[in-house]
Short mmCIF file of C-alpha atoms and ligand atoms in Angstrom, two decimals:
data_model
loop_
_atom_site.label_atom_id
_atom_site.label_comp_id
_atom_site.label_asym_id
_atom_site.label_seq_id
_atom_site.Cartn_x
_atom_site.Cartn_y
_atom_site.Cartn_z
CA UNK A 28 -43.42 8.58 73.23
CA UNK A 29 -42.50 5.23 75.11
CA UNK A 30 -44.49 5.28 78.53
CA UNK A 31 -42.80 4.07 81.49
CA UNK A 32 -44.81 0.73 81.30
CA UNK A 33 -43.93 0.09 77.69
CA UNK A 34 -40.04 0.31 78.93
CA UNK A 35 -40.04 -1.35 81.83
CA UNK A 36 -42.03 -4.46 79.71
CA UNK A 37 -39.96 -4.12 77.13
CA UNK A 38 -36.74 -4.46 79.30
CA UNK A 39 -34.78 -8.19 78.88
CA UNK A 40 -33.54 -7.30 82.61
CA UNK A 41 -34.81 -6.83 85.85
CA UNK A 42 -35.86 -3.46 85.73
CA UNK A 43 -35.53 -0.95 88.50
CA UNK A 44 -32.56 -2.70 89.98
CA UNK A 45 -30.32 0.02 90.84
CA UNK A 46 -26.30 -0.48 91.30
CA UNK A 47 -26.35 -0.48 95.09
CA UNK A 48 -29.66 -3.35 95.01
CA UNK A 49 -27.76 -5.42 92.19
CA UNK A 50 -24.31 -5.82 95.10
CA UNK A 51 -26.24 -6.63 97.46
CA UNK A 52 -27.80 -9.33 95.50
CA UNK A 53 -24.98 -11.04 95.02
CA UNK A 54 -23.28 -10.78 98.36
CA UNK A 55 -23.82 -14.51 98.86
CA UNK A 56 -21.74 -15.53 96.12
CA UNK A 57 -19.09 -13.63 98.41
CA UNK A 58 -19.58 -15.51 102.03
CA UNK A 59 -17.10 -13.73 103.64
CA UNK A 60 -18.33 -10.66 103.01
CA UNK A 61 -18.29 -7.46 105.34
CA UNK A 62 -20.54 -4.94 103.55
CA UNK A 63 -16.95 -2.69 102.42
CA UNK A 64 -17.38 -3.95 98.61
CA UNK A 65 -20.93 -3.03 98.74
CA UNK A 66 -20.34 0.85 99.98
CA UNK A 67 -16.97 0.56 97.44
CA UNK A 68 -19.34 -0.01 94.35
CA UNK A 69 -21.85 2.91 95.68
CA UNK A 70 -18.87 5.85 95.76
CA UNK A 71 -17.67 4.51 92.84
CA UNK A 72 -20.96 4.87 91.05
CA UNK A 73 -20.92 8.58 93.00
CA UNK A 74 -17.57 9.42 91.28
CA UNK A 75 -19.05 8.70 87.95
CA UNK A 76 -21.97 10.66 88.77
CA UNK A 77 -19.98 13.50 90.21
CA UNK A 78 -17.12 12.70 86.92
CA UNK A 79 -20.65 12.94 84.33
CA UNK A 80 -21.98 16.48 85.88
CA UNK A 81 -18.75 17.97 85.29
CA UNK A 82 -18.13 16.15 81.97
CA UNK A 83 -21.47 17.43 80.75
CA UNK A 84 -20.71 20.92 81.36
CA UNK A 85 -16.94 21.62 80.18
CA UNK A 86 -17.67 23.46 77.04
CA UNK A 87 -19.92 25.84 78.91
CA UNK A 88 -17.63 26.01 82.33
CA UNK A 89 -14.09 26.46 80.74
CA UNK A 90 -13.29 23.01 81.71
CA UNK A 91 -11.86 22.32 77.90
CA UNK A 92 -7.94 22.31 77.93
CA UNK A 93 -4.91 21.71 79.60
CA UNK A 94 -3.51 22.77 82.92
CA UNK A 95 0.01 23.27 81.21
CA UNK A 96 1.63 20.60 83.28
CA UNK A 97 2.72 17.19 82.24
CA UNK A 98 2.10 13.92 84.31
CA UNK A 99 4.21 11.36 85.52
CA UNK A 100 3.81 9.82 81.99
CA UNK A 101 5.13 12.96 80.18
CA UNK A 102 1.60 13.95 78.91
CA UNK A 103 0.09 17.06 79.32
CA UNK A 104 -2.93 17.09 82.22
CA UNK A 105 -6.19 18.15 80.94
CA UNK A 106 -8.01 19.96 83.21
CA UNK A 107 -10.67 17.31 83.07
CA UNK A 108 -7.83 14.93 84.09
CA UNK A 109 -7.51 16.50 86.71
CA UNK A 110 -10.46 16.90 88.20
CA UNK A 111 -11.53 13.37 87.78
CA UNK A 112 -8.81 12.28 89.38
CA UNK A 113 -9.19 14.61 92.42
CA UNK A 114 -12.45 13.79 92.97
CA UNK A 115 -11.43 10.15 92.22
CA UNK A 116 -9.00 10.07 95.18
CA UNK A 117 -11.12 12.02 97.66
CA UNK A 118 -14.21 10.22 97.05
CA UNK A 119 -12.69 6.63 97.59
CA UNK A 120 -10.45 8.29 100.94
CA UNK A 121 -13.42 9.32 103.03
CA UNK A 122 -14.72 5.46 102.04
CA UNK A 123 -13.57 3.91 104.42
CA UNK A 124 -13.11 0.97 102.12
CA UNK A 125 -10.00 1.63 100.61
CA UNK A 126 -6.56 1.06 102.05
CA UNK A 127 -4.44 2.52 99.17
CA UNK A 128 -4.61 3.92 95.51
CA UNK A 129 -2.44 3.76 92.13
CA UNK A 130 -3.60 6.46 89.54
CA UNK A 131 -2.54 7.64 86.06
CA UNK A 132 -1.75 10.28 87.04
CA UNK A 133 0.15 10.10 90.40
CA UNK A 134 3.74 9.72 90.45
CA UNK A 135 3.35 7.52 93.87
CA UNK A 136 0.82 5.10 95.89
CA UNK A 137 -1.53 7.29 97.54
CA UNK A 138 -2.00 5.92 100.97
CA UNK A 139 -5.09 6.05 103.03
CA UNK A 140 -4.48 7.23 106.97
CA UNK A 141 -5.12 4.31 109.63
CA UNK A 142 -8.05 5.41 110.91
CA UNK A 143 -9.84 5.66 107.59
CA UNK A 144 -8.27 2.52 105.88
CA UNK A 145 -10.67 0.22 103.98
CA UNK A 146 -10.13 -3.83 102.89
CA UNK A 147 -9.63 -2.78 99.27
CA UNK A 148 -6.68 -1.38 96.72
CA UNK A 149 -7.82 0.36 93.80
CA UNK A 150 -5.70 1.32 90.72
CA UNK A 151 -7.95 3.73 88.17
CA UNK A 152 -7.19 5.51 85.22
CA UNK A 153 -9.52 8.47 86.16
CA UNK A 154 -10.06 9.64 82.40
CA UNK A 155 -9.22 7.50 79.93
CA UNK A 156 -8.92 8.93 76.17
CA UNK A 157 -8.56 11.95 77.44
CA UNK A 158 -7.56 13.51 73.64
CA UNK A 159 -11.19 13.34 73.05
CA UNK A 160 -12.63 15.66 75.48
CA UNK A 161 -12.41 18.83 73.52
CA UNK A 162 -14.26 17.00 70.50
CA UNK A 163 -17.17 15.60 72.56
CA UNK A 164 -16.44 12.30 71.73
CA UNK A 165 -16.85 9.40 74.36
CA UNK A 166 -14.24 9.26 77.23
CA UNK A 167 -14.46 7.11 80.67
CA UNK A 168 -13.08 6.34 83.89
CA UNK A 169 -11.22 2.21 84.42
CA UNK A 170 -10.93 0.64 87.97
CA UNK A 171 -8.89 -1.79 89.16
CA UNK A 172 -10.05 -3.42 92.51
CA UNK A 173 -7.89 -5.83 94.92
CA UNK A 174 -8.26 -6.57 98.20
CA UNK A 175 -5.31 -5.71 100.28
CA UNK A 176 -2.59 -8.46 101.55
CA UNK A 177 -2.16 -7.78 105.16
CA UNK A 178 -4.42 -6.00 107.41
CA UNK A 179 -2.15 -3.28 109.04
CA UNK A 180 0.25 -1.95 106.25
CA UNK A 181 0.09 -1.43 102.78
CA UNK A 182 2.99 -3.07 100.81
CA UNK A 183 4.53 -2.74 97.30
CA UNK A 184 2.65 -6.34 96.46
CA UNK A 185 -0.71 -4.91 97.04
CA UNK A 186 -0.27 -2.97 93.98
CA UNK A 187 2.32 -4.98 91.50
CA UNK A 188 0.60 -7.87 91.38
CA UNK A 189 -0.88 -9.76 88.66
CA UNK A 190 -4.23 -8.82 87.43
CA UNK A 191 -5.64 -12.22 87.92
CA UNK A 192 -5.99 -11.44 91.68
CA UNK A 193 -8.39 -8.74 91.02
CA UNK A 194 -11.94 -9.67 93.01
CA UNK A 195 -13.10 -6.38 90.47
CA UNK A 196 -12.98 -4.29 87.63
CA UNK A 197 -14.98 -2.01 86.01
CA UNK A 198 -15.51 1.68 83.97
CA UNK A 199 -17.56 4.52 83.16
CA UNK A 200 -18.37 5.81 80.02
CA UNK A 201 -19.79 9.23 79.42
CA UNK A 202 -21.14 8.42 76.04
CA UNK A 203 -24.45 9.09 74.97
CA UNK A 204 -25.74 7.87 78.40
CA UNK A 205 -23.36 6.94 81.65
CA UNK A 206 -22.80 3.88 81.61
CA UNK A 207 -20.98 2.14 84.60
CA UNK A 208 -19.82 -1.60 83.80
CA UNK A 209 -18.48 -3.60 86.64
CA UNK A 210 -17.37 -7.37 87.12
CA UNK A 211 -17.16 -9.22 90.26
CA UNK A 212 -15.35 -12.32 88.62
CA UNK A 213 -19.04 -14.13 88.37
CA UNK A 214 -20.76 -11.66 85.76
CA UNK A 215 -20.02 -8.37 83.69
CA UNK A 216 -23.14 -6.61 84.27
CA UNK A 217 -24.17 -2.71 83.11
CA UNK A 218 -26.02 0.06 84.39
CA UNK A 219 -26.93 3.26 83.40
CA UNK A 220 -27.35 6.39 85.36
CA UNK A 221 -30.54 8.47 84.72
CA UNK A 222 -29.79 11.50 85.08
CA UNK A 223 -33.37 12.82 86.08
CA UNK A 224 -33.07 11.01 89.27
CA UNK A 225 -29.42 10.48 89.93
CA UNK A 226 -29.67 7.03 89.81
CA UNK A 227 -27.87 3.97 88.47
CA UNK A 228 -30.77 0.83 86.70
CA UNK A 229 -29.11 -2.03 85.43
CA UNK A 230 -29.19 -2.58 81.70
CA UNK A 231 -27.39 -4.99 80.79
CA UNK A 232 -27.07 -8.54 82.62
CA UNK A 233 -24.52 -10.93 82.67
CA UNK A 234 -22.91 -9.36 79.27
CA UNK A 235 -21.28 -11.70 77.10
CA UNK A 236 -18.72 -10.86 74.43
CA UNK A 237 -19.77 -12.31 71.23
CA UNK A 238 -17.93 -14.85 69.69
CA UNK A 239 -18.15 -13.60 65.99
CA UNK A 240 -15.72 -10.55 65.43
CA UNK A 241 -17.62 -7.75 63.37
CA UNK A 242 -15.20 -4.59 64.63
CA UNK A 243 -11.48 -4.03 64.10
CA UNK A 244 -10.17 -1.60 66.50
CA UNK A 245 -6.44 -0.29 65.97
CA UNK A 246 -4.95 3.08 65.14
CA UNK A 247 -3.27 2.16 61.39
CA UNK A 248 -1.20 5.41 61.33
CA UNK A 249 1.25 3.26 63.85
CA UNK A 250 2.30 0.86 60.97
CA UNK A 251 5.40 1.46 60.73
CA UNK A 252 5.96 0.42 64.28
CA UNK A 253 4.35 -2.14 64.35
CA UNK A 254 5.98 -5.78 65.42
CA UNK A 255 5.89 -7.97 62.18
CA UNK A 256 3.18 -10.08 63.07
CA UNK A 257 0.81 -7.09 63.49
CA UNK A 258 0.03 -6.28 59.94
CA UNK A 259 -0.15 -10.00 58.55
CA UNK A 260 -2.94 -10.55 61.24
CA UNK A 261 -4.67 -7.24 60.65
CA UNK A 262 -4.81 -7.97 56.82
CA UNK A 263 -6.05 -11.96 57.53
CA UNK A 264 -9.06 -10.02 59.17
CA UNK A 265 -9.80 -7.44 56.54
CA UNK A 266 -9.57 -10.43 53.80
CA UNK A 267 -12.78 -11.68 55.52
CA UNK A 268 -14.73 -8.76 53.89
CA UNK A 269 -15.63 -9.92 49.75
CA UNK A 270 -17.40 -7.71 47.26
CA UNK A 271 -20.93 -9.62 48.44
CA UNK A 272 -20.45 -9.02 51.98
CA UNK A 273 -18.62 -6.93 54.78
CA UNK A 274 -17.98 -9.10 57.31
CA UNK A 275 -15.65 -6.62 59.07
CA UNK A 276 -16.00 -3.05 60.19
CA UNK A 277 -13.21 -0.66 61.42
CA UNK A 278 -14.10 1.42 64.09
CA UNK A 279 -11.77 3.37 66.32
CA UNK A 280 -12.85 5.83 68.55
CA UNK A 281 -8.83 6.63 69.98
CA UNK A 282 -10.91 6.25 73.60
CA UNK A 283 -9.32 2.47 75.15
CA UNK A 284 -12.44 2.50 77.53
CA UNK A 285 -14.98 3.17 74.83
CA UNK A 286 -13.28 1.05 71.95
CA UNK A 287 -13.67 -1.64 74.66
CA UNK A 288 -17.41 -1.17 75.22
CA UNK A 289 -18.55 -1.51 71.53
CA UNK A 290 -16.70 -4.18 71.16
CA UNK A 291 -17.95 -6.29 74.16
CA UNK A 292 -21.37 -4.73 72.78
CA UNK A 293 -20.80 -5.79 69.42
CA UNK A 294 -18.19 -8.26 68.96
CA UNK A 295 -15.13 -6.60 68.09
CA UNK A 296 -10.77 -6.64 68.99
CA UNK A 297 -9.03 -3.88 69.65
CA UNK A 298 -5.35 -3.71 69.51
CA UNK A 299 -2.52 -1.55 70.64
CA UNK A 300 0.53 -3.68 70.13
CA UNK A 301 4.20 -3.23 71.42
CA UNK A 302 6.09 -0.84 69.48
CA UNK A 303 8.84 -2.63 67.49
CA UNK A 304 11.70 0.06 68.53
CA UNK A 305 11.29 -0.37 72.46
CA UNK A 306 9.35 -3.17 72.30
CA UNK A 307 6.76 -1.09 74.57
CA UNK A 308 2.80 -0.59 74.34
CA UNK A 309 1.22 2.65 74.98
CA UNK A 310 -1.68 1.35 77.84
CA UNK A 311 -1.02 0.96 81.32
CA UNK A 312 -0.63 -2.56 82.90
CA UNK A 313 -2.18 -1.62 85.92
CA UNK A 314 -5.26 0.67 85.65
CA UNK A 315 -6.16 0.08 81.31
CA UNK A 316 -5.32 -3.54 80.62
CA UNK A 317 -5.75 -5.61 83.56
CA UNK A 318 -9.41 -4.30 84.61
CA UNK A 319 -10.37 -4.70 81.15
CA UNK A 320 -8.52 -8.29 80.36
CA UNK A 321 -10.47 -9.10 83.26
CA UNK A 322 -14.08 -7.83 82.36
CA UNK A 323 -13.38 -9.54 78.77
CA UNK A 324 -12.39 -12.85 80.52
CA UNK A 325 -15.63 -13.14 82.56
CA UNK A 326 -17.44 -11.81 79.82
CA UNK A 327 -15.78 -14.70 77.35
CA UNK A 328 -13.42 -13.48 75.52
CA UNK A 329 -9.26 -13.40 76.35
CA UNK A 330 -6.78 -10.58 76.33
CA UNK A 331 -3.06 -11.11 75.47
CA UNK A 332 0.21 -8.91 75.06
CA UNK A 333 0.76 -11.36 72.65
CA UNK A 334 2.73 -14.09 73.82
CA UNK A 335 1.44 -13.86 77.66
CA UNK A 336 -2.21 -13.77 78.96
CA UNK A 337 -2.47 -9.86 80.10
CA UNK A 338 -3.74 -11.50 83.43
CA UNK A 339 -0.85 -12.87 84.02
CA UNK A 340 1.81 -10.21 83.71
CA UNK A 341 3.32 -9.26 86.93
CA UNK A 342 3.84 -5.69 86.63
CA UNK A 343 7.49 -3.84 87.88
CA UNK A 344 5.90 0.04 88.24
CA UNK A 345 2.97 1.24 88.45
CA UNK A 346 3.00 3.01 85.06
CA UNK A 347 4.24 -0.34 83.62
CA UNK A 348 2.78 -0.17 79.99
CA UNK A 349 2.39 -3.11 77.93
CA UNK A 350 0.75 -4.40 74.47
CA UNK A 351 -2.78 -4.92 74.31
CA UNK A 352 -5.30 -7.55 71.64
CA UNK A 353 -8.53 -7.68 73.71
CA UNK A 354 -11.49 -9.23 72.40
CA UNK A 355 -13.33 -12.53 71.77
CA UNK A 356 -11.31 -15.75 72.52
CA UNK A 357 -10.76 -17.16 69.10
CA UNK A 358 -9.23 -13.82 67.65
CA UNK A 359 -7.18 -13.79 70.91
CA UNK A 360 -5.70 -16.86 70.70
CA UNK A 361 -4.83 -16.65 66.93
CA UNK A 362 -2.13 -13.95 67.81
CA UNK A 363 0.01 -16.17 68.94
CA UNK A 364 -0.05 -17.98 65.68
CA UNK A 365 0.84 -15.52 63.79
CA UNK A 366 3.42 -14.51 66.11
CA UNK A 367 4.67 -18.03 65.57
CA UNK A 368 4.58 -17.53 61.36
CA UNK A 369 5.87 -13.98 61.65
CA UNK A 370 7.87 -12.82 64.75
P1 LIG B 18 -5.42 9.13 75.50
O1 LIG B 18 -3.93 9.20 75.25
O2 LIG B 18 -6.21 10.10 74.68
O3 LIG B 18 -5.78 9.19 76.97
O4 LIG B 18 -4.02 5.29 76.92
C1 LIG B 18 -4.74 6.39 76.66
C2 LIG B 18 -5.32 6.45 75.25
O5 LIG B 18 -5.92 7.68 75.01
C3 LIG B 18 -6.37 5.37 74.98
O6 LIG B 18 -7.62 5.67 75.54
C4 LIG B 18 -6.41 5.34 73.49
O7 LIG B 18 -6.96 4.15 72.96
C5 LIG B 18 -4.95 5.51 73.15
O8 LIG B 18 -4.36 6.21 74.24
C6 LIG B 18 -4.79 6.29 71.89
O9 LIG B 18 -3.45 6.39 71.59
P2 LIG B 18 -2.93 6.83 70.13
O10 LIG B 18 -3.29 8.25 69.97
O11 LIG B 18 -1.46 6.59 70.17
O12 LIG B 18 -3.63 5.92 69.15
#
């Protein structure tokens, strides 16, 4: 068995740096900082601890499901779903660093009163992939984080705005381990919460998607919906494999959040285009793609709805959905080649 020492030497990071430590480090980068970012990142990390205890127990606490009503989205509520987004909401309201919220799976802005009104805005999908929660397979939590435009009132701007004035983003996966992954523009950096002390250590520094893509991420059974540059580009990527050597793997886990992890892991796209019908994607502008798009920016890589950066998109409504290839930068920017070639 691995002793303690034997980790912590073995360790490419600093370890023992826990989430709250690792802010605070970097609050110089930030020199107008108040301390609210700092205490924003530590009730995050406490929904995702509070999101993992529940998580870990549904089979045993009847917590498999649905509620039997549909969201905003027409989509019927897990009860999971719900409770992450509950606790979601009331953690970040008693904050004190949050001014308003957009989630999933509210129909409206939830505003914070006055006298408990924080810098920041935070959109979140509160359980992402939430078809996988009966089958124990990965699922997380994404978070958007702005800071508000005027200091009194909340407006309709603080929310549809474009996803390049994020100062944050970040998730939670409730994989094997927890894992929360946050960026603060400067680096996309991991931790992962022990569970035997209730603590977040940083495992991951300064993450950096790799350039070379080894996983293709995208649901095939969609084909026939596809746009017709979709499966032109999907079959240049599979023609990389030979009879010598794979060169490409697909793996898709149906789970955005946890697609998104192996592949900044591993090296990897992942793609949910617009359907050609409604010319629609399935994922969220607001609380799936942007925080993402963002992490895999820093990170390196790019993230496109294939003719405009995702970053870029200035959302209408809050359930705004759009399509999504996120991943490293050359794969990104070849879309829009093919979209070119093929329409
Ligand atoms: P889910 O509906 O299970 O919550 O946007 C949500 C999402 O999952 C993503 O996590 C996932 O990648 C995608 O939808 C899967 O959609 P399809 O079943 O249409 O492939």
């Amino acid at each position: 068995m691995m002793v303690l020492a034997e980790a912590m030497s073995s360790q490419a990071v600093d370890f023992g740096i826990t989430l709250t430590q690792h802010v605070l480090r970097k609050q110089h980068l930030h020199p107008d900082a108040r301390g609210q970012f700092t205490r924003l990142m530590a009730q995050i990390g406490v929904v995702g601890k509070l999101i993992t205890a529940q998580v870990r127990r549904a089979g045993l606490i009847e917590l498999w499901g649905e509620t039997g009503d549909m969201n905003v989205q027409g989509e019927h509520v897990q009860k999971l779903d719900r409770i992450a987004n509950d606790t979601f909401i009331e953690v970040l309201r008693r904050s004190g660093c949050v001014a308003a919220m957009a989630s999933e799976e509210e129909d409206e802005v939830i505003e914070v009163a006055a006298d408990r009104a924080g810098d920041y805005i935070v959109c979140f999908d509160p359980l992402d992939g939430s078809s996988n929660i009966d089958v124990n397979v990965s699922i997380g939590t994404i978070f958007a984080i702005y800071r508000r435009t005027q200091p009194d009132r909340v407006v309709p701007e603080d929310i549809l705005r474009p996803g390049r004035e994020q100062v944050a983003a970040g998730y939670i996966v409730y994989g094997s381990s927890t894992a929360l992954v946050y960026s603060d523009g400067h680096t996309v950096d991991c931790f992962t919460l022990d569970p035997s002390c209730g603590e977040y250590f940083l495992t991951g520094e300064n993450l950096r998607m790799p350039e070379k893509t080894t996983m293709l991420s995208i649901n095939e059974s969609n084909e026939p919906y596809w746009p017709s540059w979709t499966k032109p580009w999907v079959d240049s990527i599979k023609a990389r494999n030979d009879p010598q050597r794979r060169r490409i793997s697909s793996r898709h886990i149906g789970s955005l959040v946890s697609d998104f992890h192996r592949n900044l892991l591993k090296g990897g796209v992942y793609l949910y285009p617009a359907d050609s019908n409604n010319g629609r994607g399935k994922l969220r502008v607001l609380y799936e793609c942007n925080p993402l798009a963002f992490i895999a920016e820093v990170a390196g890589g790019a993230a496109t709805d294939g003719t405009r950066r995702i970053l870029d998109i200035v959302p209408t409504g809050l359930h705004e959905r759009t399509g999504l290839v996120v991943g490293s930068k050359t794969e990104v920017a070849g879309v829009a080649d093919f979209i070119a070639r093929h329409g």
